[in-house]
mmCIF file of C-alpha atoms in Angstrom:
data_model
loop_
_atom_site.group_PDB
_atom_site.id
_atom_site.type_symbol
_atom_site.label_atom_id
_atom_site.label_comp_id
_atom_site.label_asym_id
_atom_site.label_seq_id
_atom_site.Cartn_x
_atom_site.Cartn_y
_atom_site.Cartn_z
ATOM 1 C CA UNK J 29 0.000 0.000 0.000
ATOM 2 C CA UNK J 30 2.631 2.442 0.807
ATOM 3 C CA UNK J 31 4.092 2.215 -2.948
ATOM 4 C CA UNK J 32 0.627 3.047 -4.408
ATOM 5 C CA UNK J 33 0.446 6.343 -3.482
ATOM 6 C CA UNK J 34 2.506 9.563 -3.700
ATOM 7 C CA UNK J 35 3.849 9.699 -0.650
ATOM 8 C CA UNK J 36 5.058 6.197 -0.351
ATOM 9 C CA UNK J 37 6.579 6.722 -3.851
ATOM 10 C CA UNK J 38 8.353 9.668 -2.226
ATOM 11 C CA UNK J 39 9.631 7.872 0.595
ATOM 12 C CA UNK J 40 11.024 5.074 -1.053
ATOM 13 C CA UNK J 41 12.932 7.221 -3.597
ATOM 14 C CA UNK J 42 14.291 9.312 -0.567
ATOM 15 C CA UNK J 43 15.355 5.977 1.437
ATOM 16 C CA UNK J 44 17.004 4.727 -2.036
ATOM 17 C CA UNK J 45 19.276 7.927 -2.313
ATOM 18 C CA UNK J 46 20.144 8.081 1.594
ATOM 19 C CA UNK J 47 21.152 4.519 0.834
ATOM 20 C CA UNK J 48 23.652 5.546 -2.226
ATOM 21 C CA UNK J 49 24.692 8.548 -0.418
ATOM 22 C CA UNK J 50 25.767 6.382 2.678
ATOM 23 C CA UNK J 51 27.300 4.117 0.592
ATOM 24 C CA UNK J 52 29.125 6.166 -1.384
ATOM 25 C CA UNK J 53 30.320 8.036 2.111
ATOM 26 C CA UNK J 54 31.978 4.526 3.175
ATOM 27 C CA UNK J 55 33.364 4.230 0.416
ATOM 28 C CA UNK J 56 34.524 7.550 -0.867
ATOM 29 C CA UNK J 57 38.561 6.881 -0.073
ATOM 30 C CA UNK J 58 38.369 4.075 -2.910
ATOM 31 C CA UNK J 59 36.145 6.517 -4.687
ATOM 32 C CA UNK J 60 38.733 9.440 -4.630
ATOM 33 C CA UNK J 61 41.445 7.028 -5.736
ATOM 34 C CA UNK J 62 39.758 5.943 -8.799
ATOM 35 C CA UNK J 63 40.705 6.973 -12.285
ATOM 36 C CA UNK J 64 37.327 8.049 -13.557
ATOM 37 C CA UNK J 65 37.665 10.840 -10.247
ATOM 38 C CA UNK J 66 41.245 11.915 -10.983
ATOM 39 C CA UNK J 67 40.565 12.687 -14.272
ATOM 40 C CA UNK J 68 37.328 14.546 -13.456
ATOM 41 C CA UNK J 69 38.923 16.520 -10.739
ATOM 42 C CA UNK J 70 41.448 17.233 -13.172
ATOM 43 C CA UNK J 71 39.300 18.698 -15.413
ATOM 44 C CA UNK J 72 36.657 20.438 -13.305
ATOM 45 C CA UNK J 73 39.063 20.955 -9.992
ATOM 46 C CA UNK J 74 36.349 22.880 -8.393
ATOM 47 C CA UNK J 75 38.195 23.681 -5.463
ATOM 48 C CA UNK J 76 41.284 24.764 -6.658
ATOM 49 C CA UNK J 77 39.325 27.637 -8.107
ATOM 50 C CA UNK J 78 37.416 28.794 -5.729
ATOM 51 C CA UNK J 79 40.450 28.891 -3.444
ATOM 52 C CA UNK J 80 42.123 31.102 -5.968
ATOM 53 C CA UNK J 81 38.939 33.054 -6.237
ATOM 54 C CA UNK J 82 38.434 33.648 -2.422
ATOM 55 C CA UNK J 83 42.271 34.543 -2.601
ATOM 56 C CA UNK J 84 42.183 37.445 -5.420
ATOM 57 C CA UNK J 85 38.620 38.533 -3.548
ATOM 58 C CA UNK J 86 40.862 38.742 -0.550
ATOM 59 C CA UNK J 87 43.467 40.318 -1.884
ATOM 60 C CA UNK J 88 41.042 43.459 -3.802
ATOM 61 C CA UNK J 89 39.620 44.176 -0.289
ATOM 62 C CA UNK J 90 42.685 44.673 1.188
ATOM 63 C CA UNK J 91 44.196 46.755 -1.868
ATOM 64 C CA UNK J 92 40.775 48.574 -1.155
ATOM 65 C CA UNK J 93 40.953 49.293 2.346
ATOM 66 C CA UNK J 94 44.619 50.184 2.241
ATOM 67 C CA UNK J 95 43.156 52.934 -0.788
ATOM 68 C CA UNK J 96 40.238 53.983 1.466
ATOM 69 C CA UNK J 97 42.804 54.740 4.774
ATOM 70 C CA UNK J 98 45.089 56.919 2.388
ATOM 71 C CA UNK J 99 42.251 58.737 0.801
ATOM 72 C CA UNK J 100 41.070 58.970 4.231
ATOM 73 C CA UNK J 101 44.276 60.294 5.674
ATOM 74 C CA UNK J 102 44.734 62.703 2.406
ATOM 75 C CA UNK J 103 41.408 64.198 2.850
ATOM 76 C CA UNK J 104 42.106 64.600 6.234
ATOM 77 C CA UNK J 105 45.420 66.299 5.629
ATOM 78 C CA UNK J 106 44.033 68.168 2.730
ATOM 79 C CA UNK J 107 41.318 69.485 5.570
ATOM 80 C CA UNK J 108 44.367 70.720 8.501
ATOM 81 C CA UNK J 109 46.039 72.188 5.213
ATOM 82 C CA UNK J 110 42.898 74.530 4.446
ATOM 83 C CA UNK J 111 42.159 74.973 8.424
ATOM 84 C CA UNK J 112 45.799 76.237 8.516
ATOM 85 C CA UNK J 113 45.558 78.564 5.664
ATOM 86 C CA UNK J 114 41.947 80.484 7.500
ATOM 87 C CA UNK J 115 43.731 80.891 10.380
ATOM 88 C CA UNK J 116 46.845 82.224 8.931
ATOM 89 C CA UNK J 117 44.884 84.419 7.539
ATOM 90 C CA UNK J 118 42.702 85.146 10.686
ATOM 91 C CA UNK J 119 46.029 86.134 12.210
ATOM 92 C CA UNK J 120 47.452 88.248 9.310
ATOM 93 C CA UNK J 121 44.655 90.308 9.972
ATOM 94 C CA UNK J 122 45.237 90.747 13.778
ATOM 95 C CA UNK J 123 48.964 91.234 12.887
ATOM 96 C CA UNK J 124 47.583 94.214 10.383
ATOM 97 C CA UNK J 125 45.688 95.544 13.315
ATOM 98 C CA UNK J 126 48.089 97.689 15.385
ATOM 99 C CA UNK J 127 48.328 100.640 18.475
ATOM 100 C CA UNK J 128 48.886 104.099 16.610
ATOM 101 C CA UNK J 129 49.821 106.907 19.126
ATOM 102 C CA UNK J 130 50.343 110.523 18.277
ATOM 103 C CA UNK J 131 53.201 112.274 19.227
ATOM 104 C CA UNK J 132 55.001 109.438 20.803
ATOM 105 C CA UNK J 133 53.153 109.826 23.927
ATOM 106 C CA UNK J 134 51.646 106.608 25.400
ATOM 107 C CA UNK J 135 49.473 107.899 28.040
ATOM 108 C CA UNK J 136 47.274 109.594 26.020
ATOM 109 C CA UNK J 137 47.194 106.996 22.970
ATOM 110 C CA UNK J 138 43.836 106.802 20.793
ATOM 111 C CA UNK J 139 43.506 103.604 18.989
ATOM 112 C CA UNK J 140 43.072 103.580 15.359
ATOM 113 C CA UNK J 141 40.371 101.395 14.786
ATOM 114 C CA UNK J 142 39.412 99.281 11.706
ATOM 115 C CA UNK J 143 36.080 98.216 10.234
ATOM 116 C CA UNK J 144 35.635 94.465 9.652
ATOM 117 C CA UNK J 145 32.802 92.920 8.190
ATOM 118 C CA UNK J 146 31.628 90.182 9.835
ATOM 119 C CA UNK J 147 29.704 89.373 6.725
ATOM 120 C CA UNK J 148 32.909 89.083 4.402
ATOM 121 C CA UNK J 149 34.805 87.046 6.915
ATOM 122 C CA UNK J 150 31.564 84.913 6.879
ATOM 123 C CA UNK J 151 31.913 84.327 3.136
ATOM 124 C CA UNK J 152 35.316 83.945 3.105
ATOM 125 C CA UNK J 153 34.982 81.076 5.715
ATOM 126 C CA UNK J 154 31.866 79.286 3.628
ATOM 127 C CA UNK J 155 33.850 79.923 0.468
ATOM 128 C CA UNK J 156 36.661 77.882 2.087
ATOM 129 C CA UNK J 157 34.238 75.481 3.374
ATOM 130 C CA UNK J 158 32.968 74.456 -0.146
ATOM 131 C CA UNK J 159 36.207 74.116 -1.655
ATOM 132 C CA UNK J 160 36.934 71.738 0.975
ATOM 133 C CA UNK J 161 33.238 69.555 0.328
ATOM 134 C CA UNK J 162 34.055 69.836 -3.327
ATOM 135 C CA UNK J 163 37.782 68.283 -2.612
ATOM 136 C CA UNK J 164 36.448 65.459 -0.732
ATOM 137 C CA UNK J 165 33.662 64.878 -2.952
ATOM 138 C CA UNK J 166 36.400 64.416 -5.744
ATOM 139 C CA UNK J 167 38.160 62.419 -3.731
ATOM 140 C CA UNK J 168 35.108 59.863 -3.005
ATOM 141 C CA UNK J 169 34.388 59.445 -6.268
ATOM 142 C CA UNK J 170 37.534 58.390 -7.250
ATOM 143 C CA UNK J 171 37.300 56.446 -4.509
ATOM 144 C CA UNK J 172 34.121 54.624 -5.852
ATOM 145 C CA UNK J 173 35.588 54.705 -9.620
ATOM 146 C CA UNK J 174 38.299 52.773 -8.163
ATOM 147 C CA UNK J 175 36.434 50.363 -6.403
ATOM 148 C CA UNK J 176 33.890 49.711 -9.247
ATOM 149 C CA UNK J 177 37.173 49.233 -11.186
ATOM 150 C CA UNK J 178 38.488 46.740 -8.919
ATOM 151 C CA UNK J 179 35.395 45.170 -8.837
ATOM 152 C CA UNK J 180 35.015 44.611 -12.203
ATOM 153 C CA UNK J 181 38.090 43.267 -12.422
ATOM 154 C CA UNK J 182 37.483 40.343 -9.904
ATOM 155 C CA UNK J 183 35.508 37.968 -12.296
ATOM 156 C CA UNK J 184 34.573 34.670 -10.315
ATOM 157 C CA UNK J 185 33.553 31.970 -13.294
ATOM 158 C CA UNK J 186 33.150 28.347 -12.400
ATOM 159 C CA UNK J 187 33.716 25.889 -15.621
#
C-alpha cells in the first residue's frame, strides 16, 4: 500500500538515495582514488578555483581598504592644510591691526580702529568650506571609480 500512493513513492525514492549517499560516504577513499575521479577533478578541480577566487577577492579588499585609509588620511590632511591657511589668515589680519599713538606719547594713545565685516569674513569662511566639500567629494568618487574598477576586475567563473 505504501508504494501506491505519492507519498510512499516519495519515501522510497528518498530511502534509495540516503542509501547511495551512505554508501558512497563509506566508500569515498576508494572513490577518490579511482581513475574516472582523478581525471574529473582534473578537469573540473572545483576547489582549486574557488580557493584562488576567495584569494584574489581577498586580496582586492585589502588593496581597497589600504586605498580607502590613504584617501582617508589625504582628505584629512588636505582638511588641517585649508584649516591652517583660515587661520593664517585670521592672524594676518590681527597682525595688520596695530596701536597708533600721536606724538610718541603713550598715556594719552587713541587707537586707530578698523572696520571688519563680519559678513565678508563669513563668506570667506563658507567659500573655504565648499572648496573643501568639493575636494572630498572628488576624492570619493575616485574612490568609488576605483572600487567599481576593482570590482570589475574580480571575475569569479566556475567551468
Amino acid at each position: 500500500m505504501a508504494r501506491r500512493g505519492l507519498f510512499g513513492s516519495l519515501l522510497t525514492v528518498g530511502v534509495a538515495v540516503g542509501a547511495a549517499a551512505g554508501i558512497a560516504y563509506l566508500f569515498r577513499d576508494e572513490i577518490r582514488n579511482t581513475e574516472k575521479y582523478k581525471q574529473l577533478n582534473e578537469k573540473y578541480d572545483v576547489d582549486t578555483k574557488i580557493r584562488q577566487a576567495a584569494d584574489k577577492a581577498k586580496d582586492t579588499a585589502y588593496d581597497l581598504k589600504d586605498k580607502a585609509k590613504d584617501t582617508a588620511f589625504d582628505l584629512k590632511d588636505m582638511a588641517v592644510e585649508k584649516w591652517n591657511e583660515i587661520k593664517a589668515k585670521e592672524e594676518d589680519i590681527i597682525d595688520e591691526d596695530e596701536l597708533f599713538f600721536e606724538d610718541g606719547d603713550e598715556d594719552s594713545a587713541e587707537r586707530d580702529y578698523v572696520t571688519i565685516n563680519p559678513d565678508e569674513i563669513k563668506e570667506a569662511v563658507e567659500d573655504k568650506v565648499e572648496e573643501v566639500k568639493d575636494a572630498v567629494q572628488d576624492k570619493a568618487e575616485e574612490f568609488e571609480d576605483a572600487v567599481e574598477k576593482k570590482l570589475d576586475d574580480v571575475d569569479i567563473t566556475l567551468e
